[in-house]
mmCIF file of C-alpha atoms in Angstrom:
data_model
loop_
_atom_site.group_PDB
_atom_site.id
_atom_site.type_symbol
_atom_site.label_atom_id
_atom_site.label_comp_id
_atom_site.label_asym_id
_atom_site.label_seq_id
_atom_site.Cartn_x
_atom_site.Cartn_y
_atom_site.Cartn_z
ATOM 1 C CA UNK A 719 0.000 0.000 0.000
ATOM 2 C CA UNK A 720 1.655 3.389 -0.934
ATOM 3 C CA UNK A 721 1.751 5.990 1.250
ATOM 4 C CA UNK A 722 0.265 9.676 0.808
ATOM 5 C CA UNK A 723 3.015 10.875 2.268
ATOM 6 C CA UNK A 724 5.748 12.609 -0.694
ATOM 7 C CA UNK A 725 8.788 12.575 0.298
ATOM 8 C CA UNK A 726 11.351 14.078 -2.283
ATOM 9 C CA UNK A 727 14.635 13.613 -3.096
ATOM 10 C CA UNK A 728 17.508 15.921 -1.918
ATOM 11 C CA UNK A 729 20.328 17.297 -4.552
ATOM 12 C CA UNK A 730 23.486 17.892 -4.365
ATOM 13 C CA UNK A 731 25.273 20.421 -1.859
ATOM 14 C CA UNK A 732 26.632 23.987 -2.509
ATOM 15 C CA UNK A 733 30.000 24.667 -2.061
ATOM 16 C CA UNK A 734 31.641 26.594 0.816
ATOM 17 C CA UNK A 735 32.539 30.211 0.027
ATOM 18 C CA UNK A 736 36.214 30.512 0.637
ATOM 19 C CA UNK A 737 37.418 32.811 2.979
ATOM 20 C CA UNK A 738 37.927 36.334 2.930
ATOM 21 C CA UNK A 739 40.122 38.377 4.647
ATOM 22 C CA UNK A 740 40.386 42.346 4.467
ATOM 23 C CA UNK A 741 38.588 44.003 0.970
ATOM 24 C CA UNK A 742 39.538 40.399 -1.149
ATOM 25 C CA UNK A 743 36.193 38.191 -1.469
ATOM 26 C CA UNK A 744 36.384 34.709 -0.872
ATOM 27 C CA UNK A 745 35.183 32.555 -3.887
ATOM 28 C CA UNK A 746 31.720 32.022 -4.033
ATOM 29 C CA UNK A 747 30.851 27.813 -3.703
ATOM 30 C CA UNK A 748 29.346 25.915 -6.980
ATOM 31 C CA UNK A 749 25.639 25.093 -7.068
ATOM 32 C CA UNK A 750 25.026 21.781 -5.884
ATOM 33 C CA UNK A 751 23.055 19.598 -8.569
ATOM 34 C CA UNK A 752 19.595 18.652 -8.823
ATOM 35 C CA UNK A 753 17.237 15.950 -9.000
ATOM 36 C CA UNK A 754 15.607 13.629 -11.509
ATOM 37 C CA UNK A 755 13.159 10.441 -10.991
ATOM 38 C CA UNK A 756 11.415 8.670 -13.091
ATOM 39 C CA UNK A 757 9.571 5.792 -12.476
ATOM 40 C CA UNK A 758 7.796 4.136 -15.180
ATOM 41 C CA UNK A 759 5.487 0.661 -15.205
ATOM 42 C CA UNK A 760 6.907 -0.775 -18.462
ATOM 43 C CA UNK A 761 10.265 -0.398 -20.576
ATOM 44 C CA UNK A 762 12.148 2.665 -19.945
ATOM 45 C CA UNK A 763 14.746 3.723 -22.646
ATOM 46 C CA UNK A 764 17.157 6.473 -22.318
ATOM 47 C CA UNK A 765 19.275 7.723 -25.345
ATOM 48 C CA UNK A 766 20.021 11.204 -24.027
ATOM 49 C CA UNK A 767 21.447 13.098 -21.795
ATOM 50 C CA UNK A 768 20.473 13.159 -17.961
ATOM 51 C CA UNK A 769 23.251 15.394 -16.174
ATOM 52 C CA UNK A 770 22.709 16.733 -12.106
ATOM 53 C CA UNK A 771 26.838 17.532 -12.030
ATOM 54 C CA UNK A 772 27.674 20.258 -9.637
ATOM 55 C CA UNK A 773 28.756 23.181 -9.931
ATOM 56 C CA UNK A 774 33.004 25.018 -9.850
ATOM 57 C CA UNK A 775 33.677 26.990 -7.322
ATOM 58 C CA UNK A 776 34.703 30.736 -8.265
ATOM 59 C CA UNK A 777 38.280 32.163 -7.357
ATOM 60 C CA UNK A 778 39.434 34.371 -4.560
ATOM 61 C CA UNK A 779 39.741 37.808 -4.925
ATOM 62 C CA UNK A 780 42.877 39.669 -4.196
ATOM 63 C CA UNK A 781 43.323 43.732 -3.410
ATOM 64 C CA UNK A 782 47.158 44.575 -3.414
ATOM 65 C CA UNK A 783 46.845 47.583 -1.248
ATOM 66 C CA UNK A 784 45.517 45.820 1.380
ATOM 67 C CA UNK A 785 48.052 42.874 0.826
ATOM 68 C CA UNK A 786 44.794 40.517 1.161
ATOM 69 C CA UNK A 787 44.271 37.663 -0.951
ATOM 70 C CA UNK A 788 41.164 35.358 -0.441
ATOM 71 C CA UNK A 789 40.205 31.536 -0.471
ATOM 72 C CA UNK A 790 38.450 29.734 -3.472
ATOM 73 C CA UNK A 791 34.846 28.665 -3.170
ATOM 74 C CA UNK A 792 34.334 24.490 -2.879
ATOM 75 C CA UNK A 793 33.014 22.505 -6.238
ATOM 76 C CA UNK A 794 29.436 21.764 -5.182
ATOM 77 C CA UNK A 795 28.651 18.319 -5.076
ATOM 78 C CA UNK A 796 26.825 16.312 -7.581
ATOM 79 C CA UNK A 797 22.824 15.488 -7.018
ATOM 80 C CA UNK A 798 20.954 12.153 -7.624
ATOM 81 C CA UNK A 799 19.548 10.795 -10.409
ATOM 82 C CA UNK A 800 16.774 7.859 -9.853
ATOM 83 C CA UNK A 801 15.153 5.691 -12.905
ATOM 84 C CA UNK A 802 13.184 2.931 -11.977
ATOM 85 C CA UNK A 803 10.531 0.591 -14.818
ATOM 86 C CA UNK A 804 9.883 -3.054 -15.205
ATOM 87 C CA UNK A 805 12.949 -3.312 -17.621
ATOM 88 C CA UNK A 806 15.682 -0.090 -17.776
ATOM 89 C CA UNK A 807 17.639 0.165 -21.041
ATOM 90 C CA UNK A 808 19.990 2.927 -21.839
ATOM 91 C CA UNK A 809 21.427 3.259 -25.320
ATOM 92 C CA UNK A 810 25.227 4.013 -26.034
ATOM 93 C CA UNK A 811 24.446 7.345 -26.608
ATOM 94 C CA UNK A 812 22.962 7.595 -23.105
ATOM 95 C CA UNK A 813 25.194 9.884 -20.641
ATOM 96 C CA UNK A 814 24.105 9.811 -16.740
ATOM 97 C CA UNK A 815 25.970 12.200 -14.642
ATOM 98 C CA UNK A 816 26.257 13.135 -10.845
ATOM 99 C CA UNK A 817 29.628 14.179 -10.812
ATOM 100 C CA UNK A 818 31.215 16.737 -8.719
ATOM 101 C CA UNK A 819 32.793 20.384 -9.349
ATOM 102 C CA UNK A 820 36.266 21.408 -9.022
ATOM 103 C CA UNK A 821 37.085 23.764 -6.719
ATOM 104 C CA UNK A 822 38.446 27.670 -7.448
ATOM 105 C CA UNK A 823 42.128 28.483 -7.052
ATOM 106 C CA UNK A 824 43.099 31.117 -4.157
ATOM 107 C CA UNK A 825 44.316 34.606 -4.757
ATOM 108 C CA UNK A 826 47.869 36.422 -4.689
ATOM 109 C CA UNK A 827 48.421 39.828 -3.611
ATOM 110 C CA UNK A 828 51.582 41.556 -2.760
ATOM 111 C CA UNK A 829 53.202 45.091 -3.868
ATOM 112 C CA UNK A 830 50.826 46.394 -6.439
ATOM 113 C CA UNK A 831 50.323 42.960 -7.235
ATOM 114 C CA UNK A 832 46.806 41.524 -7.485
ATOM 115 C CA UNK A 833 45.630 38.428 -9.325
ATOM 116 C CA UNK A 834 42.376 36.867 -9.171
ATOM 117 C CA UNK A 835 42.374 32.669 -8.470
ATOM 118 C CA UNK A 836 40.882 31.057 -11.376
ATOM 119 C CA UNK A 837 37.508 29.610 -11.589
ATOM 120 C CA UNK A 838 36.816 25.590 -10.855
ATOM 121 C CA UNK A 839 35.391 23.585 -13.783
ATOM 122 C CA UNK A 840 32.104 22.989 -13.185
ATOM 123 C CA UNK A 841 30.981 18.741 -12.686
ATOM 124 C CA UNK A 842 31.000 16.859 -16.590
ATOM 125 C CA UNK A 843 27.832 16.271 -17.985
ATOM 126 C CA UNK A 844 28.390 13.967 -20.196
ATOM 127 C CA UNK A 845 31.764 11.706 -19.597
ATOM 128 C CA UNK A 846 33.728 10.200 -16.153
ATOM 129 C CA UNK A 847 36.248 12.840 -15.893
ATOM 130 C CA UNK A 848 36.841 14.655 -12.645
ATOM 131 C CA UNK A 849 36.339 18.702 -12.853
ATOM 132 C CA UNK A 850 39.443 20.436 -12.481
ATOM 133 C CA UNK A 851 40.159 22.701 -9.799
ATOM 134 C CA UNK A 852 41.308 26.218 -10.496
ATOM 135 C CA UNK A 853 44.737 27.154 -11.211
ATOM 136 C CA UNK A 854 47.819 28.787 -12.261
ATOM 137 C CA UNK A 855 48.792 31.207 -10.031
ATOM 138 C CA UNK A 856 51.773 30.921 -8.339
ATOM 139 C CA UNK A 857 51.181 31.594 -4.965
ATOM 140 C CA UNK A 858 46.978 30.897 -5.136
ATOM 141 C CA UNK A 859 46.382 27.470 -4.094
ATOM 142 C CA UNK A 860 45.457 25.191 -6.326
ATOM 143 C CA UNK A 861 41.539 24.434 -6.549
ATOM 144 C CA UNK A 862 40.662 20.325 -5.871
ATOM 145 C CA UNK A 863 39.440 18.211 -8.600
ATOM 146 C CA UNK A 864 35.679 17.238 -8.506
ATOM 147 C CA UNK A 865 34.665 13.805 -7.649
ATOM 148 C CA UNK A 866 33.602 11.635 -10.481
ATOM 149 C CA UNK A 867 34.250 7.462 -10.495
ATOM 150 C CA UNK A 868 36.966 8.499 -8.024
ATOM 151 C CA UNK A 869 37.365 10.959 -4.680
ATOM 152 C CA UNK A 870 36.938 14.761 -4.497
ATOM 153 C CA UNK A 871 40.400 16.292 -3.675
ATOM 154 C CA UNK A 872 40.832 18.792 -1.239
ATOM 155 C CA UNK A 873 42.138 22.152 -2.198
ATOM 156 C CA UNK A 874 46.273 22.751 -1.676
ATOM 157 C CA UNK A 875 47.527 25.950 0.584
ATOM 158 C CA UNK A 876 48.044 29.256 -0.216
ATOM 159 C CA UNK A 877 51.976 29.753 -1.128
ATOM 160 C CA UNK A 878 54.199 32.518 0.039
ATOM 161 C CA UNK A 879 57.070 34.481 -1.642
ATOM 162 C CA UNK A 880 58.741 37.533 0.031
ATOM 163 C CA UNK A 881 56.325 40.365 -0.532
ATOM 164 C CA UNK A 882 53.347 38.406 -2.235
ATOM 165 C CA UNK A 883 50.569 35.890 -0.277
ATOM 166 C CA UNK A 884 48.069 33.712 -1.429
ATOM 167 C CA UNK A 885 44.828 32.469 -0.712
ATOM 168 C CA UNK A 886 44.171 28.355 0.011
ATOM 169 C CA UNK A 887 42.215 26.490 -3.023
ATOM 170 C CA UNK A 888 38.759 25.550 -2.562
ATOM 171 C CA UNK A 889 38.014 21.498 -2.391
ATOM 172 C CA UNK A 890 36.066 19.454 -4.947
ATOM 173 C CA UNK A 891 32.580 18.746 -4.652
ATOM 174 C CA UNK A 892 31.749 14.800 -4.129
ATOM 175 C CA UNK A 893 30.185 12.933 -6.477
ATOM 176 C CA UNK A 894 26.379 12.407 -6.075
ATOM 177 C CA UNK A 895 24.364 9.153 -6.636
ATOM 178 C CA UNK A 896 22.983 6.795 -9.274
ATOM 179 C CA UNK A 897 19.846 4.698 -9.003
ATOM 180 C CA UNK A 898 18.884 2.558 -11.283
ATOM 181 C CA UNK A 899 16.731 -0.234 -10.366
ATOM 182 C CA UNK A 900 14.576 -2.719 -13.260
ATOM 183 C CA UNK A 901 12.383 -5.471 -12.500
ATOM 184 C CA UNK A 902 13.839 -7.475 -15.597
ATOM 185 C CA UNK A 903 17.926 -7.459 -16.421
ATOM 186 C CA UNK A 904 19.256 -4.271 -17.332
ATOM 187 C CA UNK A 905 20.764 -3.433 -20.779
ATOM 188 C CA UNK A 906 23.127 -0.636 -20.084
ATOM 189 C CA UNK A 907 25.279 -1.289 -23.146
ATOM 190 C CA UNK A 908 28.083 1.395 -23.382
ATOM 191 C CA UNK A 909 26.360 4.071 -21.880
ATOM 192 C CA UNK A 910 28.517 6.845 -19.234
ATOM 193 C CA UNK A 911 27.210 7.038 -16.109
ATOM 194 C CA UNK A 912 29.218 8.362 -13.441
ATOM 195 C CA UNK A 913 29.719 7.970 -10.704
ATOM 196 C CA UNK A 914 28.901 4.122 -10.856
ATOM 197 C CA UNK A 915 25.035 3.206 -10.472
ATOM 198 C CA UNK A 916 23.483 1.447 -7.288
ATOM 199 C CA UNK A 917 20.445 -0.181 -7.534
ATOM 200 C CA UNK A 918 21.206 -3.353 -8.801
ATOM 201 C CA UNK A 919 21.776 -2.616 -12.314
ATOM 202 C CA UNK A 920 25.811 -3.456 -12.821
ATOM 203 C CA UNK A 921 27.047 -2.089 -15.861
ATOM 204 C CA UNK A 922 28.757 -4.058 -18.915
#
């Protein structure tokens, strides 16, 4: 007997804003990713793309005068993806994504020096690959890869030279989650989905 009660599913997490310090912003966090369901009573066939990957986090600002350089904002995480029918069957064109995004790069700022930390690649939509974290700069820390089939990576320290500072990196967003559940065997021929499904339905 089903229940009236709806209870929805919960997406991904934002990322962290990275810190600030003095007039330098810290990075703003990537959106976490969203939601999909779908739940059908017969054959379901995907041949498209179904993507809830998270977001990059943004780079830390710097402001020279002040000598302040800020933190990058966390990847936001990847959100969860749930396809249930009597028999699921996902063509090789078929991409399912929850991955996670990479995390900004921290600032530098020294004497009349200033120089932004690069943006984190936001969560692939449509392969395995981690997200990149930010980077570049040499005394911003490096931004954390996104998760994907593997483990986020936290964000590296903030370097140092003799007049110039930098801001930390922000860390990857995780990877979300795969459902995929069929009443009959699945056929997930060479379809993507990362990170790898739960469910029941092993993949090829």
């Amino acid at each position: 007997m089903q229940t009236e009660t709806f209870t929805p599913l919960i997406g991904g997490c934002a990322g962290g804003t990275g810190g600030g310090t003095g007039n330098a912003a810290g990075g703003p966090g990537g959106a976490g990713g969203g939601t999909f369901q779908l739940s059908v009573a017969r054959k379901l066939t995907v041949a498209k793309v179904l993507s809830v990957s998270g977001g990059g986090g943004l780079g830390g600002k710097a402001h020279a005068s002040s000598f302040a350089a800020a933190g990058g904002g966390g990847g936001g995480s990847g959100g969860r993806i749930v396809l249930e029918a009597f028999q699921v069957t996902l063509t090789p064109d078929a991409r399912l994504t929850a991955n996670g995004g990479g995390g900004g790069e921290g600032a530098g700022a020294g004497l009349g020096t200033e120089i932004d930390g690069a943006n984190g690649a936001s969560g692939s939509e449509d392969t395995e690959s981690s997200a990149g974290g930010g980077s570049g700069s040499v005394t911003g820390g490096d931004g954390g890869a996104g998760g994907a089939g593997s483990a986020p990576v936290a964000g590296t320290n903030g370097g140092t030279l003799a007049v110039v500072s930098g801001g930390g990196g922000g860390g990857g967003g995780a990877a979300g989650s795969i459902y995929l559940r069929s009443v009959q065997l699945c056929a997930l021929s060479t379809a993507v989905i990362s990170p790898a499904p739960t469910g029941g339905c092993v993949p090829p």
